[in-house]
Amino acid sequence: MSENKAFFPMFIDLTDKRILVIGAGKIAVRRIRTLLLFTEQVEVTARKFLPEIQELAAKGKVKVVESTFGEELMDGVFMVLACTDDKRLNSQICATAKKRNILSNNCSDQTECDFFFPSVIKKDELVIGINAGGTDHKKVKEVRRKIERITGYNEADYNRHQKEYTGTDTKRDGKKVHRGSQSGS
Ligand SMILES: C[C@@]1(CC(=O)O)c2cc3[nH]c(cc4nc(cc5[nH]c(cc(n2)[C@H]1CCC(=O)O)[C@@](C)(CC(=O)O)[C@@H]5CCC(=O)O)C(CC(=O)O)=C4CCC(=O)O)c(CCC(=O)O)c3CC(=O)O
Ligand SMILES: NC(=O)C1=CN([C@@H]2O[C@H](COP(=O)(O)OP(=O)(O)OC[C@H]3O[C@@H](n4cnc5c(N)ncnc54)[C@H](O)[C@@H]3O)[C@@H](O)[C@H]2O)C=CC1
């Protein structure tokens, strides 16, 4: 990807599309939770799953395949997200997807992404996707927080994610509060 290349923000109907996420760690969970605002179910394959994945599976929100990655998992899939902590495997997943003309995203190497995963703000019918062309992930997060102060609410609950993994919640004013002492949003 050349420097300063901007990606077009396309808003896709995901309701009937099969989405495969490989890996079920922190990044996968964050992205699955965002995707589930736009579709009923996401397919996930990994060797180890964070508890939240099991909870989503129990609710029918994710279909879990406990396995190491195999190409057959991509049959009939619209979009693949490589979210493992194995960079070589993530690259292999994207290469396989490209051969099959399946849209792919590699969370550990932006040069291999057909599309970037946006930071999302959703409030009723309003959807805002934020991206910095891969140049600054932290800036994207900061802009998301600024826009959340304007919309006042975000169905994509990034704060809940923080609570679950750090035991603290960052409120909109930026102050940290301990889990349970204040509601997340
Ligand atoms: C290019 C992109 C491609 C894609 O993955 O789709 C990409 C790539 C990479 N991110 C990396 C690291 C981090 N990314 C974040 C956060 C977010 N990253 C997200 C998107 C994207 N990340 C795509 C477009 C971004 C843009 O335009 O700049 C967000 C918006 C969406 C989401 O992930 O849900 C979400 C913020 C959500 C929010 O809070 O609003 C944090 C901070 C954190 O997690 O808190 C860190 C650690 C700190 C740091 O490094 O800055 C690495 C190195 C990995 C490694 O070390 O191996 C790569 C690989 C590379 O750049 O090649
Ligand atoms: N794009 C982004 O926003 C960010 C990307 N990253 C990248 O994301 C990667 C993953 O980070 P985390 O989710 O925190 O890791 P994690 O350790 O929480 O999860 C890794 C997941 O990969 C799975 N996995 C590993 N090998 C596998 C295999 N052969 N087959 C199937 N599943 C396999 C594991 O079972 C686990 O579910 C990091 O290594 C880093 O490169 C990290 C921060 C932000």
PDB file of C-alpha atoms and ligand atoms in Angstrom:
ATOM      1  CA  MET A   1       0.000   0.000   0.000  1.00  0.00           C
ATOM      2  CA  SER A   2       1.417   3.401  -0.942  1.00  0.00           C
ATOM      3  CA  GLU A   3       1.787   6.101   1.699  1.00  0.00           C
ATOM      4  CA  ASN A   4      -1.283   8.263   2.443  1.00  0.00           C
ATOM      5  CA  LYS A   5      -3.569   6.036   0.418  1.00  0.00           C
ATOM      6  CA  ALA A   6      -7.147   6.595   1.549  1.00  0.00           C
ATOM      7  CA  PHE A   7      -9.741   3.806   1.602  1.00  0.00           C
ATOM      8  CA  PHE A   8     -13.313   4.438   0.471  1.00  0.00           C
ATOM      9  CA  PRO A   9     -15.894   4.121   3.318  1.00  0.00           C
ATOM     10  CA  MET A  10     -18.465   1.731   1.916  1.00  0.00           C
ATOM     11  CA  PHE A  11     -21.543   0.809   3.989  1.00  0.00           C
ATOM     12  CA  ILE A  12     -22.384  -2.834   3.325  1.00  0.00           C
ATOM     13  CA  ASP A  13     -25.493  -4.850   4.144  1.00  0.00           C
ATOM     14  CA  LEU A  14     -24.064  -7.711   6.219  1.00  0.00           C
ATOM     15  CA  THR A  15     -27.334  -9.270   7.376  1.00  0.00           C
ATOM     16  CA  ASP A  16     -27.188 -12.372   5.167  1.00  0.00           C
ATOM     17  CA  LYS A  17     -23.432 -12.557   4.705  1.00  0.00           C
ATOM     18  CA  ARG A  18     -21.245 -15.220   6.298  1.00  0.00           C
ATOM     19  CA  ILE A  19     -18.329 -13.699   8.187  1.00  0.00           C
ATOM     20  CA  LEU A  20     -15.472 -15.850   9.463  1.00  0.00           C
ATOM     21  CA  VAL A  21     -13.218 -14.632  12.265  1.00  0.00           C
ATOM     22  CA  ILE A  22     -10.091 -16.656  12.973  1.00  0.00           C
ATOM     23  CA  GLY A  23      -8.798 -16.159  16.488  1.00  0.00           C
ATOM     24  CA  ALA A  24     -10.910 -15.542  19.576  1.00  0.00           C
ATOM     25  CA  GLY A  25      -8.756 -13.274  21.702  1.00  0.00           C
ATOM     26  CA  LYS A  26      -9.081  -9.618  22.641  1.00  0.00           C
ATOM     27  CA  ILE A  27      -8.990  -8.162  19.139  1.00  0.00           C
ATOM     28  CA  ALA A  28     -11.370 -10.771  17.746  1.00  0.00           C
ATOM     29  CA  VAL A  29     -13.868 -10.169  20.555  1.00  0.00           C
ATOM     30  CA  ARG A  30     -13.809  -6.398  20.031  1.00  0.00           C
ATOM     31  CA  ARG A  31     -14.415  -6.823  16.302  1.00  0.00           C
ATOM     32  CA  ILE A  32     -17.083  -9.512  16.706  1.00  0.00           C
ATOM     33  CA  ARG A  33     -19.003  -7.314  19.122  1.00  0.00           C
ATOM     34  CA  THR A  34     -18.922  -4.500  16.563  1.00  0.00           C
ATOM     35  CA  LEU A  35     -19.976  -6.807  13.712  1.00  0.00           C
ATOM     36  CA  LEU A  36     -22.913  -8.109  15.737  1.00  0.00           C
ATOM     37  CA  LEU A  37     -24.448  -4.633  15.609  1.00  0.00           C
ATOM     38  CA  PHE A  38     -24.886  -5.245  11.874  1.00  0.00           C
ATOM     39  CA  THR A  39     -25.533  -8.963  11.530  1.00  0.00           C
ATOM     40  CA  GLU A  40     -27.191 -11.752  13.515  1.00  0.00           C
ATOM     41  CA  GLN A  41     -24.320 -14.224  13.596  1.00  0.00           C
ATOM     42  CA  VAL A  42     -20.569 -14.460  13.096  1.00  0.00           C
ATOM     43  CA  GLU A  43     -18.521 -17.660  12.672  1.00  0.00           C
ATOM     44  CA  VAL A  44     -15.415 -17.989  14.836  1.00  0.00           C
ATOM     45  CA  THR A  45     -12.623 -20.508  14.759  1.00  0.00           C
ATOM     46  CA  ALA A  46      -9.739 -20.638  17.209  1.00  0.00           C
ATOM     47  CA  ARG A  47      -7.764 -22.892  19.488  1.00  0.00           C
ATOM     48  CA  LYS A  48      -8.660 -20.935  22.622  1.00  0.00           C
ATOM     49  CA  PHE A  49     -11.723 -18.755  23.198  1.00  0.00           C
ATOM     50  CA  LEU A  50     -12.192 -15.910  25.632  1.00  0.00           C
ATOM     51  CA  PRO A  51     -15.222 -16.510  27.897  1.00  0.00           C
ATOM     52  CA  GLU A  52     -17.200 -13.797  26.133  1.00  0.00           C
ATOM     53  CA  ILE A  53     -17.152 -15.883  22.959  1.00  0.00           C
ATOM     54  CA  GLN A  54     -18.699 -18.814  24.824  1.00  0.00           C
ATOM     55  CA  GLU A  55     -21.411 -16.460  26.165  1.00  0.00           C
ATOM     56  CA  LEU A  56     -22.157 -15.184  22.667  1.00  0.00           C
ATOM     57  CA  ALA A  57     -22.213 -18.776  21.393  1.00  0.00           C
ATOM     58  CA  ALA A  58     -24.751 -19.738  24.066  1.00  0.00           C
ATOM     59  CA  LYS A  59     -26.962 -16.893  22.787  1.00  0.00           C
ATOM     60  CA  GLY A  60     -26.543 -18.115  19.176  1.00  0.00           C
ATOM     61  CA  LYS A  61     -24.657 -14.950  18.221  1.00  0.00           C
ATOM     62  CA  VAL A  62     -21.476 -16.755  17.264  1.00  0.00           C
ATOM     63  CA  LYS A  63     -21.035 -20.147  15.703  1.00  0.00           C
ATOM     64  CA  VAL A  64     -17.905 -21.661  17.175  1.00  0.00           C
ATOM     65  CA  VAL A  65     -15.536 -24.078  15.443  1.00  0.00           C
ATOM     66  CA  GLU A  66     -12.848 -25.196  17.871  1.00  0.00           C
ATOM     67  CA  SER A  67      -9.968 -26.008  15.572  1.00  0.00           C
ATOM     68  CA  THR A  68      -6.791 -24.751  14.066  1.00  0.00           C
ATOM     69  CA  PHE A  69      -7.330 -22.868  10.824  1.00  0.00           C
ATOM     70  CA  GLY A  70      -8.160 -24.977   7.767  1.00  0.00           C
ATOM     71  CA  GLU A  71      -8.963 -23.703   4.264  1.00  0.00           C
ATOM     72  CA  GLU A  72     -12.285 -25.580   4.111  1.00  0.00           C
ATOM     73  CA  LEU A  73     -13.645 -23.187   6.753  1.00  0.00           C
ATOM     74  CA  MET A  74     -13.714 -20.503   4.054  1.00  0.00           C
ATOM     75  CA  ASP A  75     -16.202 -22.303   1.823  1.00  0.00           C
ATOM     76  CA  GLY A  76     -19.122 -19.935   1.097  1.00  0.00           C
ATOM     77  CA  VAL A  77     -17.737 -17.167   3.271  1.00  0.00           C
ATOM     78  CA  PHE A  78     -18.102 -13.466   2.269  1.00  0.00           C
ATOM     79  CA  MET A  79     -15.478 -11.906   4.541  1.00  0.00           C
ATOM     80  CA  VAL A  80     -12.569 -13.218   6.623  1.00  0.00           C
ATOM     81  CA  LEU A  81     -10.890 -11.535   9.573  1.00  0.00           C
ATOM     82  CA  ALA A  82      -7.487 -12.945  10.527  1.00  0.00           C
ATOM     83  CA  CYS A  83      -7.210 -12.114  14.238  1.00  0.00           C
ATOM     84  CA  THR A  84      -4.769 -14.658  15.628  1.00  0.00           C
ATOM     85  CA  ASP A  85      -1.559 -13.802  17.468  1.00  0.00           C
ATOM     86  CA  ASP A  86       0.389 -15.764  14.851  1.00  0.00           C
ATOM     87  CA  LYS A  87       1.469 -13.272  12.195  1.00  0.00           C
ATOM     88  CA  ARG A  88       2.518 -15.955   9.724  1.00  0.00           C
ATOM     89  CA  LEU A  89      -0.833 -17.650  10.047  1.00  0.00           C
ATOM     90  CA  ASN A  90      -2.676 -14.338   9.598  1.00  0.00           C
ATOM     91  CA  SER A  91      -0.752 -13.796   6.354  1.00  0.00           C
ATOM     92  CA  GLN A  92      -1.482 -17.322   5.188  1.00  0.00           C
ATOM     93  CA  ILE A  93      -5.210 -16.811   5.899  1.00  0.00           C
ATOM     94  CA  CYS A  94      -5.294 -13.608   3.844  1.00  0.00           C
ATOM     95  CA  ALA A  95      -3.364 -15.167   0.963  1.00  0.00           C
ATOM     96  CA  THR A  96      -5.838 -18.061   0.863  1.00  0.00           C
ATOM     97  CA  ALA A  97      -8.811 -15.700   0.996  1.00  0.00           C
ATOM     98  CA  LYS A  98      -7.432 -13.568  -1.844  1.00  0.00           C
ATOM     99  CA  LYS A  99      -7.025 -16.644  -4.063  1.00  0.00           C
ATOM    100  CA  ARG A 100     -10.710 -17.351  -3.453  1.00  0.00           C
ATOM    101  CA  ASN A 101     -11.790 -13.731  -3.994  1.00  0.00           C
ATOM    102  CA  ILE A 102     -12.953 -13.447  -0.392  1.00  0.00           C
ATOM    103  CA  LEU A 103     -12.553 -10.058   1.280  1.00  0.00           C
ATOM    104  CA  SER A 104      -9.908 -10.308   3.969  1.00  0.00           C
ATOM    105  CA  ASN A 105      -8.462  -8.323   6.836  1.00  0.00           C
ATOM    106  CA  ASN A 106      -5.195  -9.023   8.639  1.00  0.00           C
ATOM    107  CA  CYS A 107      -5.144  -7.397  12.102  1.00  0.00           C
ATOM    108  CA  SER A 108      -1.366  -7.665  12.310  1.00  0.00           C
ATOM    109  CA  ASP A 109      -0.398  -6.404   8.846  1.00  0.00           C
ATOM    110  CA  GLN A 110      -2.200  -3.533   7.213  1.00  0.00           C
ATOM    111  CA  THR A 111      -0.449  -4.065   3.874  1.00  0.00           C
ATOM    112  CA  GLU A 112      -2.453  -7.277   3.431  1.00  0.00           C
ATOM    113  CA  CYS A 113      -5.893  -5.822   4.183  1.00  0.00           C
ATOM    114  CA  ASP A 114      -8.547  -5.575   1.444  1.00  0.00           C
ATOM    115  CA  PHE A 115     -10.415  -3.365   3.887  1.00  0.00           C
ATOM    116  CA  PHE A 116      -9.642  -1.789   7.239  1.00  0.00           C
ATOM    117  CA  PHE A 117     -11.771  -2.445  10.271  1.00  0.00           C
ATOM    118  CA  PRO A 118     -13.254   0.899  11.293  1.00  0.00           C
ATOM    119  CA  SER A 119     -13.848   2.372  14.681  1.00  0.00           C
ATOM    120  CA  VAL A 120     -17.634   2.501  14.804  1.00  0.00           C
ATOM    121  CA  ILE A 121     -20.170   4.803  16.339  1.00  0.00           C
ATOM    122  CA  LYS A 122     -23.752   3.613  16.073  1.00  0.00           C
ATOM    123  CA  LYS A 123     -26.749   5.405  17.483  1.00  0.00           C
ATOM    124  CA  ASP A 124     -30.084   4.240  16.076  1.00  0.00           C
ATOM    125  CA  GLU A 125     -29.944   4.792  12.284  1.00  0.00           C
ATOM    126  CA  LEU A 126     -26.733   6.844  12.490  1.00  0.00           C
ATOM    127  CA  VAL A 127     -23.537   4.931  11.686  1.00  0.00           C
ATOM    128  CA  ILE A 128     -20.104   6.572  11.654  1.00  0.00           C
ATOM    129  CA  GLY A 129     -16.976   4.669  10.629  1.00  0.00           C
ATOM    130  CA  ILE A 130     -13.553   6.163  11.386  1.00  0.00           C
ATOM    131  CA  ASN A 131     -10.269   5.325   9.715  1.00  0.00           C
ATOM    132  CA  ALA A 132      -6.864   7.002   9.330  1.00  0.00           C
ATOM    133  CA  GLY A 133      -5.612   5.015   6.363  1.00  0.00           C
ATOM    134  CA  GLY A 134      -3.639   2.801   8.726  1.00  0.00           C
ATOM    135  CA  THR A 135      -1.420   5.677   9.815  1.00  0.00           C
ATOM    136  CA  ASP A 136      -2.570   6.218  13.394  1.00  0.00           C
ATOM    137  CA  HIS A 137      -4.690   3.737  15.375  1.00  0.00           C
ATOM    138  CA  LYS A 138      -4.600   5.833  18.537  1.00  0.00           C
ATOM    139  CA  LYS A 139      -5.817   8.935  16.705  1.00  0.00           C
ATOM    140  CA  VAL A 140      -8.774   6.925  15.385  1.00  0.00           C
ATOM    141  CA  LYS A 141      -9.649   5.952  18.953  1.00  0.00           C
ATOM    142  CA  GLU A 142      -9.374   9.564  20.148  1.00  0.00           C
ATOM    143  CA  VAL A 143     -11.606  10.830  17.341  1.00  0.00           C
ATOM    144  CA  ARG A 144     -14.133   8.126  18.212  1.00  0.00           C
ATOM    145  CA  ARG A 145     -14.172   9.340  21.815  1.00  0.00           C
ATOM    146  CA  LYS A 146     -14.648  12.956  20.707  1.00  0.00           C
ATOM    147  CA  ILE A 147     -17.572  12.020  18.461  1.00  0.00           C
ATOM    148  CA  GLU A 148     -19.107   9.943  21.277  1.00  0.00           C
ATOM    149  CA  ARG A 149     -19.230  13.128  23.327  1.00  0.00           C
ATOM    150  CA  ILE A 150     -21.324  14.686  20.553  1.00  0.00           C
ATOM    151  CA  THR A 151     -23.662  11.730  19.963  1.00  0.00           C
ATOM    152  CA  GLY A 152     -23.862  11.076  23.725  1.00  0.00           C
ATOM    153  CA  TYR A 153     -24.211   7.338  23.210  1.00  0.00           C
ATOM    154  CA  ASN A 154     -22.564   4.547  21.236  1.00  0.00           C
ATOM    155  CA  GLU A 155     -24.148   1.124  20.759  1.00  0.00           C
ATOM    156  CA  ALA A 156     -20.631  -0.074  19.914  1.00  0.00           C
ATOM    157  CA  ASP A 157     -19.609  -0.229  23.541  1.00  0.00           C
ATOM    158  CA  TYR A 158     -15.817   0.065  23.577  1.00  0.00           C
ATOM    159  CA  ASN A 159     -15.940   1.066  27.249  1.00  0.00           C
ATOM    160  CA  ARG A 160     -17.533  -2.251  28.181  1.00  0.00           C
ATOM    161  CA  HIS A 161     -14.659  -3.975  26.418  1.00  0.00           C
ATOM    162  CA  GLN A 162     -12.172  -2.060  28.545  1.00  0.00           C
ATOM    163  CA  LYS A 163     -14.058  -2.919  31.722  1.00  0.00           C
ATOM    164  CA  GLU A 164     -13.913  -6.599  30.925  1.00  0.00           C
ATOM    165  CA  TYR A 165     -10.217  -6.719  30.338  1.00  0.00           C
ATOM    166  CA  THR A 166      -8.763  -4.094  32.645  1.00  0.00           C
ATOM    167  CA  GLY A 167     -11.299  -3.979  35.467  1.00  0.00           C
ATOM    168  CA  THR A 168     -11.782  -0.259  34.891  1.00  0.00           C
ATOM    169  CA  ASP A 169     -14.006   1.836  32.716  1.00  0.00           C
ATOM    170  CA  THR A 170     -13.025   5.064  31.027  1.00  0.00           C
ATOM    171  CA  LYS A 171     -15.902   7.487  31.289  1.00  0.00           C
ATOM    172  CA  ARG A 172     -16.545  10.095  28.628  1.00  0.00           C
ATOM    173  CA  ASP A 173     -14.709  12.738  30.621  1.00  0.00           C
ATOM    174  CA  GLY A 174     -11.642  10.494  30.479  1.00  0.00           C
ATOM    175  CA  LYS A 175     -11.585   9.710  34.223  1.00  0.00           C
ATOM    176  CA  LYS A 176     -11.035   6.087  35.143  1.00  0.00           C
ATOM    177  CA  VAL A 177     -13.582   4.454  37.442  1.00  0.00           C
ATOM    178  CA  HIS A 178     -13.467   0.999  38.954  1.00  0.00           C
ATOM    179  CA  ARG A 179     -15.717  -1.748  37.706  1.00  0.00           C
ATOM    180  CA  GLY A 180     -19.085  -1.809  39.469  1.00  0.00           C
ATOM    181  CA  SER A 181     -18.783   1.686  40.943  1.00  0.00           C
ATOM    182  CA  GLN A 182     -20.477   3.393  37.986  1.00  0.00           C
ATOM    183  CA  SER A 183     -22.380   2.245  34.904  1.00  0.00           C
ATOM    184  CA  GLY A 184     -20.347   1.913  31.669  1.00  0.00           C
ATOM    185  CA  SER A 185     -22.281   4.217  29.371  1.00  0.00           C
TER     186      SER A 185
HETATM  187  C1  LIG B   1      -4.804  -0.533   9.727  1.00  0.00           C
HETATM  188  C2  LIG B   1      -5.746  -1.318  10.639  1.00  0.00           C
HETATM  189  C3  LIG B   1      -6.066  -2.592   9.835  1.00  0.00           C
HETATM  190  C4  LIG B   1      -7.105  -3.461  10.505  1.00  0.00           C
HETATM  191  O1  LIG B   1      -6.720  -4.200  11.412  1.00  0.00           O
HETATM  192  O2  LIG B   1      -8.292  -3.382  10.086  1.00  0.00           O
HETATM  193  C5  LIG B   1      -5.109  -1.628  11.969  1.00  0.00           C
HETATM  194  C6  LIG B   1      -3.861  -2.213  12.095  1.00  0.00           C
HETATM  195  C7  LIG B   1      -3.094  -2.372  13.252  1.00  0.00           C
HETATM  196  N1  LIG B   1      -3.465  -1.954  14.522  1.00  0.00           N
HETATM  197  C8  LIG B   1      -2.443  -2.222  15.393  1.00  0.00           C
HETATM  198  C9  LIG B   1      -2.427  -1.881  16.761  1.00  0.00           C
HETATM  199  C10 LIG B   1      -3.459  -1.246  17.478  1.00  0.00           C
HETATM  200  N2  LIG B   1      -4.731  -0.968  17.007  1.00  0.00           N
HETATM  201  C11 LIG B   1      -5.478  -0.414  17.987  1.00  0.00           C
HETATM  202  C12 LIG B   1      -6.840  -0.051  17.903  1.00  0.00           C
HETATM  203  C13 LIG B   1      -7.676  -0.118  16.790  1.00  0.00           C
HETATM  204  N3  LIG B   1      -7.260  -0.462  15.530  1.00  0.00           N
HETATM  205  C14 LIG B   1      -8.304  -0.371  14.663  1.00  0.00           C
HETATM  206  C15 LIG B   1      -8.189  -0.493  13.284  1.00  0.00           C
HETATM  207  C16 LIG B   1      -7.088  -0.790  12.521  1.00  0.00           C
HETATM  208  N4  LIG B   1      -5.924  -1.287  13.002  1.00  0.00           N
HETATM  209  C17 LIG B   1      -7.073  -0.585  11.034  1.00  0.00           C
HETATM  210  C18 LIG B   1      -7.114   0.904  10.613  1.00  0.00           C
HETATM  211  C19 LIG B   1      -6.506   1.855  11.627  1.00  0.00           C
HETATM  212  C20 LIG B   1      -6.072   3.215  11.116  1.00  0.00           C
HETATM  213  O3  LIG B   1      -6.678   3.730  10.174  1.00  0.00           O
HETATM  214  O4  LIG B   1      -5.082   3.751  11.640  1.00  0.00           O
HETATM  215  C21 LIG B   1      -9.568   0.073  15.349  1.00  0.00           C
HETATM  216  C22 LIG B   1      -9.980   1.429  14.778  1.00  0.00           C
HETATM  217  C23 LIG B   1     -10.748  -0.904  15.129  1.00  0.00           C
HETATM  218  C24 LIG B   1     -10.706  -2.208  15.914  1.00  0.00           C
HETATM  219  O5  LIG B   1      -9.661  -2.856  15.968  1.00  0.00           O
HETATM  220  O6  LIG B   1     -11.763  -2.543  16.465  1.00  0.00           O
HETATM  221  C25 LIG B   1      -9.150   0.121  16.845  1.00  0.00           C
HETATM  222  C26 LIG B   1      -9.574   1.359  17.668  1.00  0.00           C
HETATM  223  C27 LIG B   1     -11.032   1.213  18.069  1.00  0.00           C
HETATM  224  C28 LIG B   1     -11.478   2.254  19.042  1.00  0.00           C
HETATM  225  O7  LIG B   1     -11.140   2.147  20.231  1.00  0.00           O
HETATM  226  O8  LIG B   1     -12.222   3.167  18.636  1.00  0.00           O
HETATM  227  C29 LIG B   1      -4.666  -0.291  19.148  1.00  0.00           C
HETATM  228  C30 LIG B   1      -5.113   0.344  20.463  1.00  0.00           C
HETATM  229  C31 LIG B   1      -6.101  -0.524  21.206  1.00  0.00           C
HETATM  230  O9  LIG B   1      -6.291  -1.723  20.893  1.00  0.00           O
HETATM  231  O10 LIG B   1      -6.643   0.014  22.186  1.00  0.00           O
HETATM  232  C32 LIG B   1      -3.405  -0.850  18.855  1.00  0.00           C
HETATM  233  C33 LIG B   1      -2.186  -1.001  19.772  1.00  0.00           C
HETATM  234  C34 LIG B   1      -1.469   0.310  19.883  1.00  0.00           C
HETATM  235  C35 LIG B   1      -0.856   0.822  18.585  1.00  0.00           C
HETATM  236  O11 LIG B   1      -0.030   0.127  17.965  1.00  0.00           O
HETATM  237  O12 LIG B   1      -1.240   1.938  18.172  1.00  0.00           O
HETATM  238  C36 LIG B   1      -1.397  -2.899  14.676  1.00  0.00           C
HETATM  239  C37 LIG B   1      -0.110  -3.414  15.274  1.00  0.00           C
HETATM  240  C38 LIG B   1      -0.355  -4.877  15.719  1.00  0.00           C
HETATM  241  C39 LIG B   1       0.888  -5.559  16.189  1.00  0.00           C
HETATM  242  O13 LIG B   1       1.599  -5.003  17.027  1.00  0.00           O
HETATM  243  O14 LIG B   1       1.132  -6.683  15.703  1.00  0.00           O
HETATM  244  C40 LIG B   1      -1.830  -3.013  13.350  1.00  0.00           C
HETATM  245  C41 LIG B   1      -1.093  -3.684  12.191  1.00  0.00           C
HETATM  246  C42 LIG B   1      -0.533  -2.684  11.208  1.00  0.00           C
HETATM  247  O15 LIG B   1      -0.652  -1.455  11.393  1.00  0.00           O
HETATM  248  O16 LIG B   1       0.023  -3.173  10.213  1.00  0.00           O
HETATM  249  N1  LIG B   2      -5.539  -4.280  14.424  1.00  0.00           N
HETATM  250  C1  LIG B   2      -5.657  -4.017  15.735  1.00  0.00           C
HETATM  251  O1  LIG B   2      -6.514  -3.250  16.150  1.00  0.00           O
HETATM  252  C2  LIG B   2      -4.715  -4.676  16.699  1.00  0.00           C
HETATM  253  C3  LIG B   2      -4.045  -5.798  16.295  1.00  0.00           C
HETATM  254  N2  LIG B   2      -3.223  -6.455  17.144  1.00  0.00           N
HETATM  255  C4  LIG B   2      -2.692  -7.729  16.605  1.00  0.00           C
HETATM  256  O2  LIG B   2      -3.685  -8.718  16.924  1.00  0.00           O
HETATM  257  C5  LIG B   2      -3.046  -9.923  17.328  1.00  0.00           C
HETATM  258  C6  LIG B   2      -3.982 -10.688  18.255  1.00  0.00           C
HETATM  259  O3  LIG B   2      -4.086  -9.982  19.459  1.00  0.00           O
HETATM  260  P1  LIG B   2      -4.996 -10.500  20.678  1.00  0.00           P
HETATM  261  O4  LIG B   2      -6.409 -10.680  20.235  1.00  0.00           O
HETATM  262  O5  LIG B   2      -4.730  -9.554  21.789  1.00  0.00           O
HETATM  263  O6  LIG B   2      -4.342 -11.937  20.972  1.00  0.00           O
HETATM  264  P2  LIG B   2      -4.831 -13.098  21.939  1.00  0.00           P
HETATM  265  O7  LIG B   2      -3.636 -13.814  22.415  1.00  0.00           O
HETATM  266  O8  LIG B   2      -5.832 -12.550  22.929  1.00  0.00           O
HETATM  267  O9  LIG B   2      -5.651 -14.087  20.958  1.00  0.00           O
HETATM  268  C7  LIG B   2      -5.049 -14.826  19.957  1.00  0.00           C
HETATM  269  C8  LIG B   2      -6.071 -15.815  19.395  1.00  0.00           C
HETATM  270  O10 LIG B   2      -5.483 -16.483  18.249  1.00  0.00           O
HETATM  271  C9  LIG B   2      -5.854 -17.857  18.314  1.00  0.00           C
HETATM  272  N3  LIG B   2      -4.945 -18.708  17.518  1.00  0.00           N
HETATM  273  C10 LIG B   2      -3.581 -18.760  17.587  1.00  0.00           C
HETATM  274  N4  LIG B   2      -3.115 -19.685  16.723  1.00  0.00           N
HETATM  275  C11 LIG B   2      -4.211 -20.219  16.090  1.00  0.00           C
HETATM  276  C12 LIG B   2      -4.397 -21.219  15.089  1.00  0.00           C
HETATM  277  N5  LIG B   2      -3.359 -21.876  14.546  1.00  0.00           N
HETATM  278  N6  LIG B   2      -5.659 -21.498  14.653  1.00  0.00           N
HETATM  279  C13 LIG B   2      -6.722 -20.863  15.196  1.00  0.00           C
HETATM  280  N7  LIG B   2      -6.609 -19.895  16.157  1.00  0.00           N
HETATM  281  C14 LIG B   2      -5.372 -19.595  16.592  1.00  0.00           C
HETATM  282  C15 LIG B   2      -5.805 -18.186  19.783  1.00  0.00           C
HETATM  283  O11 LIG B   2      -6.528 -19.406  20.051  1.00  0.00           O
HETATM  284  C16 LIG B   2      -6.476 -16.931  20.387  1.00  0.00           C
HETATM  285  O12 LIG B   2      -7.892 -17.085  20.372  1.00  0.00           O
HETATM  286  C17 LIG B   2      -1.734  -9.425  17.975  1.00  0.00           C
HETATM  287  O13 LIG B   2      -0.755 -10.436  17.894  1.00  0.00           O
HETATM  288  C18 LIG B   2      -1.387  -8.202  17.154  1.00  0.00           C
HETATM  289  O14 LIG B   2      -0.560  -8.570  16.070  1.00  0.00           O
HETATM  290  C19 LIG B   2      -3.030  -6.042  18.419  1.00  0.00           C
HETATM  291  C20 LIG B   2      -3.628  -4.883  18.882  1.00  0.00           C
HETATM  292  C21 LIG B   2      -4.561  -4.138  18.065  1.00  0.00           C
END
